[in-house]
Short mmCIF file of C-alpha atoms in Angstrom, two decimals:
data_model
loop_
_atom_site.label_atom_id
_atom_site.label_comp_id
_atom_site.label_asym_id
_atom_site.label_seq_id
_atom_site.Cartn_x
_atom_site.Cartn_y
_atom_site.Cartn_z
CA MET A 1 123.44 103.86 90.66
CA SER A 2 122.88 104.03 94.40
CA MET A 3 120.22 101.87 96.02
CA TYR A 4 117.24 103.23 97.98
CA LEU A 5 115.97 101.25 100.96
CA PHE A 6 112.45 101.42 102.38
CA ILE A 7 111.24 100.32 105.80
CA VAL A 8 107.46 100.11 105.94
CA ASN A 9 105.62 99.64 109.22
CA PRO A 10 102.21 98.33 108.05
CA THR A 11 100.66 98.80 111.50
CA SER A 12 101.31 102.56 111.49
CA GLY A 13 98.22 104.69 111.10
CA ASN A 14 95.90 101.68 110.84
CA GLY A 15 97.24 100.66 107.44
CA ARG A 16 98.06 104.13 106.12
CA ALA A 17 101.76 103.22 105.80
CA HIS A 18 101.00 100.27 103.51
CA SER A 19 98.77 102.44 101.32
CA LEU A 20 101.48 105.10 101.05
CA TRP A 21 104.09 102.49 100.14
CA THR A 22 101.91 101.14 97.30
CA LYS A 23 101.80 104.62 95.76
CA VAL A 24 105.51 105.23 96.29
CA GLU A 25 106.41 101.87 94.74
CA GLN A 26 104.40 102.70 91.62
CA GLN A 27 106.42 105.89 91.22
CA LEU A 28 109.75 104.08 91.71
CA GLN A 29 108.89 101.39 89.18
CA LYS A 30 107.72 103.97 86.66
CA LYS A 31 111.04 105.82 87.00
CA ARG A 32 113.06 102.55 87.12
CA ILE A 33 114.71 103.48 90.39
CA PRO A 34 116.64 100.64 92.12
CA TYR A 35 115.23 99.91 95.55
CA ASP A 36 114.67 97.23 98.16
CA VAL A 37 111.97 97.15 100.80
CA LEU A 38 111.13 95.46 104.08
CA VAL A 39 107.46 95.48 105.02
CA GLY A 40 106.66 94.62 108.62
CA GLY A 41 108.79 92.70 111.08
CA SER A 42 110.39 93.73 114.33
CA GLU A 43 112.67 96.68 114.95
CA ALA A 44 115.57 94.25 115.25
CA SER A 45 114.83 92.68 111.86
CA ALA A 46 114.49 96.11 110.23
CA ARG A 47 117.81 97.26 111.61
CA GLU A 48 119.51 94.05 110.51
CA PHE A 49 118.05 94.49 107.02
CA VAL A 50 119.45 98.02 106.80
CA ARG A 51 122.88 97.05 108.15
CA GLN A 52 123.21 94.13 105.76
CA LYS A 53 122.21 96.15 102.70
CA MET A 54 124.58 98.97 103.64
CA GLN A 55 127.44 96.44 103.81
CA GLU A 56 126.59 94.88 100.45
CA GLU A 57 126.24 98.02 98.33
CA LYS A 58 126.04 101.79 98.26
CA VAL A 59 122.78 102.97 99.83
CA ARG A 60 121.79 106.50 98.91
CA ALA A 61 119.01 106.80 101.48
CA VAL A 62 116.92 104.80 103.90
CA THR A 63 113.26 105.81 103.92
CA VAL A 64 110.93 105.07 106.81
CA ILE A 65 107.23 104.92 106.03
CA GLY A 66 105.73 104.78 109.50
CA GLY A 67 105.72 106.60 112.81
CA ASP A 68 108.39 108.29 114.91
CA GLY A 69 109.15 105.05 116.77
CA THR A 70 110.12 103.31 113.53
CA VAL A 71 112.24 106.30 112.54
CA ASN A 72 114.04 106.15 115.88
CA GLY A 73 114.96 102.50 115.35
CA ILE A 74 116.48 103.09 111.91
CA LEU A 75 118.18 106.29 113.07
CA GLN A 76 120.57 104.22 115.19
CA ASP A 77 122.27 102.77 112.08
CA VAL A 78 122.58 105.83 109.83
CA ILE A 79 124.20 108.18 112.36
CA HIS A 80 127.64 109.53 111.44
CA GLY A 81 127.49 108.08 107.92
CA ASP A 82 126.96 109.04 104.29
CA THR A 83 123.57 107.34 104.02
CA ALA A 84 120.71 109.84 104.33
CA LEU A 85 117.45 109.31 106.18
CA ALA A 86 114.05 110.13 104.66
CA VAL A 87 110.66 110.02 106.38
CA LEU A 88 107.20 109.62 104.89
CA PRO A 89 105.02 110.07 107.99
CA ALA A 90 102.28 107.54 108.73
CA GLY A 91 102.09 107.42 112.53
CA SER A 92 99.87 108.96 115.18
CA GLY A 93 102.11 111.77 116.44
CA ASN A 94 104.41 112.45 113.46
CA ASP A 95 106.46 115.00 115.42
CA ILE A 96 109.50 114.58 113.17
CA ALA A 97 107.49 115.39 110.04
CA ARG A 98 105.78 118.33 111.74
CA ILE A 99 109.03 119.83 113.00
CA PHE A 100 110.92 119.54 109.71
CA GLY A 101 107.93 120.28 107.49
CA LEU A 102 108.04 116.92 105.69
CA THR A 103 105.35 116.08 103.15
CA ASN A 104 102.93 113.17 103.49
CA HIS A 105 102.07 113.21 99.78
CA PRO A 106 103.62 110.18 97.99
CA GLY A 107 104.24 111.93 94.66
CA GLN A 108 105.88 114.97 96.23
CA PHE A 109 107.88 112.70 98.50
CA VAL A 110 109.38 110.63 95.67
CA LYS A 111 110.27 113.78 93.72
CA LYS A 112 112.14 115.25 96.69
CA LEU A 113 113.72 111.92 97.61
CA LEU A 114 115.27 111.58 94.16
CA SER A 115 116.43 115.19 94.10
CA GLY A 116 118.59 114.28 97.10
CA GLU A 117 118.52 117.61 98.94
CA THR A 118 119.69 116.96 102.51
CA LYS A 119 120.28 118.94 105.66
CA ALA A 120 122.85 118.00 108.30
CA VAL A 121 121.04 118.05 111.65
CA ASP A 122 122.05 117.47 115.25
CA VAL A 123 121.05 114.37 117.20
CA LEU A 124 120.95 113.49 120.87
CA LYS A 125 122.77 110.55 122.42
CA ILE A 126 121.02 109.20 125.51
CA ASN A 127 123.34 106.70 127.22
CA THR A 128 123.81 104.33 124.26
CA SER A 129 120.76 105.34 122.17
CA TYR A 130 120.29 108.15 119.66
CA GLY A 131 117.27 110.40 119.20
CA LEU A 132 116.21 113.18 116.87
CA THR A 133 113.60 115.15 118.82
CA VAL A 134 113.26 115.22 122.62
CA ALA A 135 114.64 113.03 125.40
CA GLY A 136 112.68 113.11 128.61
CA ALA A 137 112.70 111.67 132.11
CA GLY A 138 109.72 111.59 134.45
CA LEU A 139 106.18 112.59 133.59
CA ASP A 140 106.84 112.80 129.83
CA ALA A 141 108.36 109.31 129.71
CA ASP A 142 105.42 108.03 131.75
CA ILE A 143 103.10 109.59 129.15
CA ALA A 144 105.05 107.91 126.32
CA GLN A 145 104.70 104.50 127.95
CA ARG A 146 101.00 105.06 128.58
CA VAL A 147 100.40 106.15 124.97
CA ASN A 148 102.33 103.23 123.48
CA ARG A 149 100.21 100.67 125.33
CA ALA A 150 96.87 102.53 125.09
CA PHE A 151 94.05 100.29 123.85
CA TYR A 152 92.27 103.30 122.34
CA LYS A 153 95.27 104.39 120.20
CA LYS A 154 94.33 102.40 117.11
CA TRP A 155 90.72 103.61 117.23
CA LEU A 156 91.72 107.26 117.42
CA ASN A 157 94.22 106.75 114.57
CA LYS A 158 91.45 105.18 112.51
CA ILE A 159 89.32 108.31 112.69
CA GLY A 160 92.29 110.64 112.17
CA ALA A 161 92.44 111.81 115.78
CA GLY A 162 95.75 110.23 116.82
CA THR A 163 96.91 113.39 118.61
CA PHE A 164 94.15 112.88 121.20
CA THR A 165 95.94 109.70 122.28
CA TYR A 166 98.65 111.95 123.70
CA VAL A 167 96.12 114.30 125.30
CA ILE A 168 94.41 111.42 127.12
CA GLY A 169 97.76 109.91 128.14
CA THR A 170 98.98 113.24 129.48
CA VAL A 171 95.89 113.82 131.60
CA LEU A 172 96.03 110.32 133.09
CA SER A 173 99.76 110.57 133.85
CA ALA A 174 99.38 114.02 135.40
CA LEU A 175 96.77 112.54 137.75
CA LEU A 176 98.75 109.43 138.70
CA PHE A 177 102.50 110.19 138.39
CA LYS A 178 104.54 110.60 141.59
CA PRO A 179 107.22 113.35 141.46
CA PHE A 180 110.84 112.54 142.33
CA LYS A 181 114.00 114.09 143.74
CA CYS A 182 116.55 114.93 141.07
CA THR A 183 120.13 116.15 140.64
CA ILE A 184 120.82 117.46 137.15
CA THR A 185 124.20 118.65 135.91
CA ILE A 186 124.33 120.80 132.77
CA ASP A 187 127.84 121.43 131.40
CA GLY A 188 129.22 121.24 134.93
CA ASP A 189 126.54 123.35 136.63
CA ARG A 190 124.59 121.37 139.24
CA TYR A 191 120.90 121.79 140.14
CA VAL A 192 118.88 119.92 142.77
CA ALA A 193 115.09 119.75 143.02
CA ASP A 194 113.23 117.78 145.69
CA THR A 195 109.95 117.75 143.75
CA THR A 196 110.58 117.14 140.05
CA TRP A 197 107.90 116.32 137.51
CA LEU A 198 109.92 116.10 134.34
CA LEU A 199 113.18 116.91 132.62
CA ALA A 200 113.06 117.35 128.85
CA CYS A 201 116.18 117.73 126.72
CA GLY A 202 115.20 119.02 123.32
CA ASN A 203 117.06 118.86 120.04
CA THR A 204 113.73 120.09 118.66
CA SER A 205 110.94 122.05 120.25
CA SER A 206 108.06 119.58 120.48
CA TYR A 207 106.99 115.99 121.09
CA GLY A 208 103.90 113.99 122.00
CA GLY A 209 101.87 114.99 118.96
CA GLY A 210 102.85 118.67 119.09
CA LEU A 211 103.39 119.61 122.75
CA VAL A 212 105.95 122.43 122.74
CA ILE A 213 108.14 121.45 125.68
CA CYS A 214 111.41 123.14 124.60
CA PRO A 215 110.18 126.27 122.80
CA TYR A 216 113.62 127.66 121.96
CA ALA A 217 115.23 124.43 120.72
CA HIS A 218 116.64 124.20 117.20
CA PRO A 219 118.15 121.06 115.59
CA VAL A 220 121.17 122.73 114.00
CA ASP A 221 122.54 124.96 116.79
CA GLY A 222 124.86 122.43 118.46
CA VAL A 223 123.16 122.58 121.87
CA MET A 224 120.12 121.03 123.52
CA ASP A 225 117.46 122.98 125.35
CA VAL A 226 116.62 121.68 128.82
CA THR A 227 113.20 122.21 130.39
CA MET A 228 112.72 121.38 134.07
CA LEU A 229 109.28 121.24 135.67
CA HIS A 230 109.60 121.24 139.45
CA THR A 231 108.21 122.51 142.78
CA VAL A 232 104.63 122.88 141.56
CA LYS A 233 101.41 121.25 142.73
CA ARG A 234 99.66 118.51 140.76
CA GLY A 235 96.61 120.64 140.06
CA ARG A 236 98.75 123.38 138.53
CA VAL A 237 100.48 120.88 136.25
CA LEU A 238 97.15 119.58 134.99
CA PHE A 239 95.03 122.71 134.78
CA GLN A 240 97.53 125.48 134.02
CA LEU A 241 100.84 124.23 132.64
CA PHE A 242 99.56 121.44 130.38
CA PRO A 243 97.03 123.75 128.61
CA MET A 244 99.88 126.22 128.02
CA LEU A 245 101.93 123.46 126.40
CA MET A 246 98.97 122.64 124.18
CA ARG A 247 98.94 126.26 122.98
CA GLY A 248 102.66 126.16 122.23
CA GLU A 249 103.55 129.00 124.58
CA PRO A 250 106.87 129.36 126.44
CA ILE A 251 105.98 128.96 130.10
CA ILE A 252 107.55 131.82 132.04
CA THR A 253 106.53 131.05 135.60
CA HIS A 254 107.77 129.72 138.93
CA GLY A 255 108.55 126.02 138.75
CA VAL A 256 109.54 125.99 135.08
CA THR A 257 113.26 126.44 134.33
CA TYR A 258 114.88 126.67 130.88
CA LYS A 259 118.59 125.98 130.30
CA LYS A 260 120.90 125.15 127.39
CA GLY A 261 123.88 122.81 127.24
CA LYS A 262 125.87 120.19 125.38
CA LYS A 263 126.03 117.56 128.13
CA VAL A 264 123.40 116.72 130.75
CA THR A 265 123.53 114.09 133.48
CA VAL A 266 120.51 113.14 135.57
CA ASP A 267 120.48 111.26 138.88
CA THR A 268 117.27 110.52 140.77
CA ASN A 269 116.26 109.10 144.15
CA ARG A 270 114.47 106.19 142.43
CA PRO A 271 114.65 104.75 138.91
CA ILE A 272 112.70 107.10 136.63
CA SER A 273 111.60 106.14 133.11
CA VAL A 274 113.49 107.75 130.22
CA MET A 275 112.26 108.12 126.64
CA VAL A 276 113.41 109.60 123.35
CA ASP A 277 111.34 110.26 120.22
CA GLY A 278 108.36 108.94 122.19
CA GLU A 279 110.04 105.55 122.77
CA PRO A 280 110.88 104.26 126.29
CA ILE A 281 114.60 103.37 126.46
CA GLY A 282 115.28 102.63 130.12
CA THR A 283 115.57 104.41 133.44
CA THR A 284 117.80 106.92 135.21
CA PRO A 285 120.66 107.58 135.79
CA VAL A 286 121.18 108.98 132.32
CA GLU A 287 123.72 111.01 130.35
CA ILE A 288 122.58 113.02 127.33
CA THR A 289 124.93 114.67 124.82
CA VAL A 290 124.56 116.56 121.54
CA HIS A 291 126.19 115.22 118.38
CA GLU A 292 126.40 118.10 115.93
CA LYS A 293 125.32 117.57 112.31
CA ALA A 294 125.46 113.81 112.75
CA LEU A 295 122.51 112.97 110.49
CA GLN A 296 121.80 113.71 106.82
CA LEU A 297 118.04 114.26 106.64
CA ILE A 298 116.35 114.45 103.25
CA LEU A 299 114.06 117.47 103.07
CA THR A 300 110.71 116.76 101.43
CA LYS A 301 108.92 120.08 101.96
#
């Protein structure tokens, strides 16, 4: 029988991940399902744990009980393979669970995990890293960095208001971020903008706790959706465009450009932070490509 692996981030959701794992483990033991688990530790140790187990025996699925950042780390080692990825959300944003409609109920999760229904979904490759949702450069990456180091994040998670961490981070970044000059090439077509706020390449439509940045993106269509925010004033970003993102509306207005493509390259006049799945991964220049149906995701709706 195939083995199931579990990666539990006990710091996610102020202890919610550990509580969820306790309930999942009870179900596994009751059903006598073979499994192994790593609770806590660094991203590097979690990835090493997964790699080693996958070399030793057949692993049916790797389950992450934690936030999108933990999912992103494990994603790197199950791309282009037979091992499926499952997610039991326990973070602050939980964009992956929201987008794919994944359950946060332990009993329902175990039932669906064991049924083994998967969907082959696209992923993004950003230089040497992979991502499942949205890769961004500029204001959105600045927001991700601000959110990840926010002292108030754990307190908002504790009262079930983790999404407000992203709202606060977005407002602060919109007030402080300095726009940049950018050259972006999409499948050979070149665009230049002297005043660029952000570039978002979406395999999925939303990030940052539900901000709909790429409203037409879909994770099984073989292309990424590119959203460019440029040539607009700071006040308009903060008071008009950001509220529209919060409402999930496509923004059809001057300064917002939507494109689609399979390969995007970004060059900037100064190093600009880049993130994927809410995790900072470096700075520009950057190349982003779509890898079609590269991940087997277990559906737990």
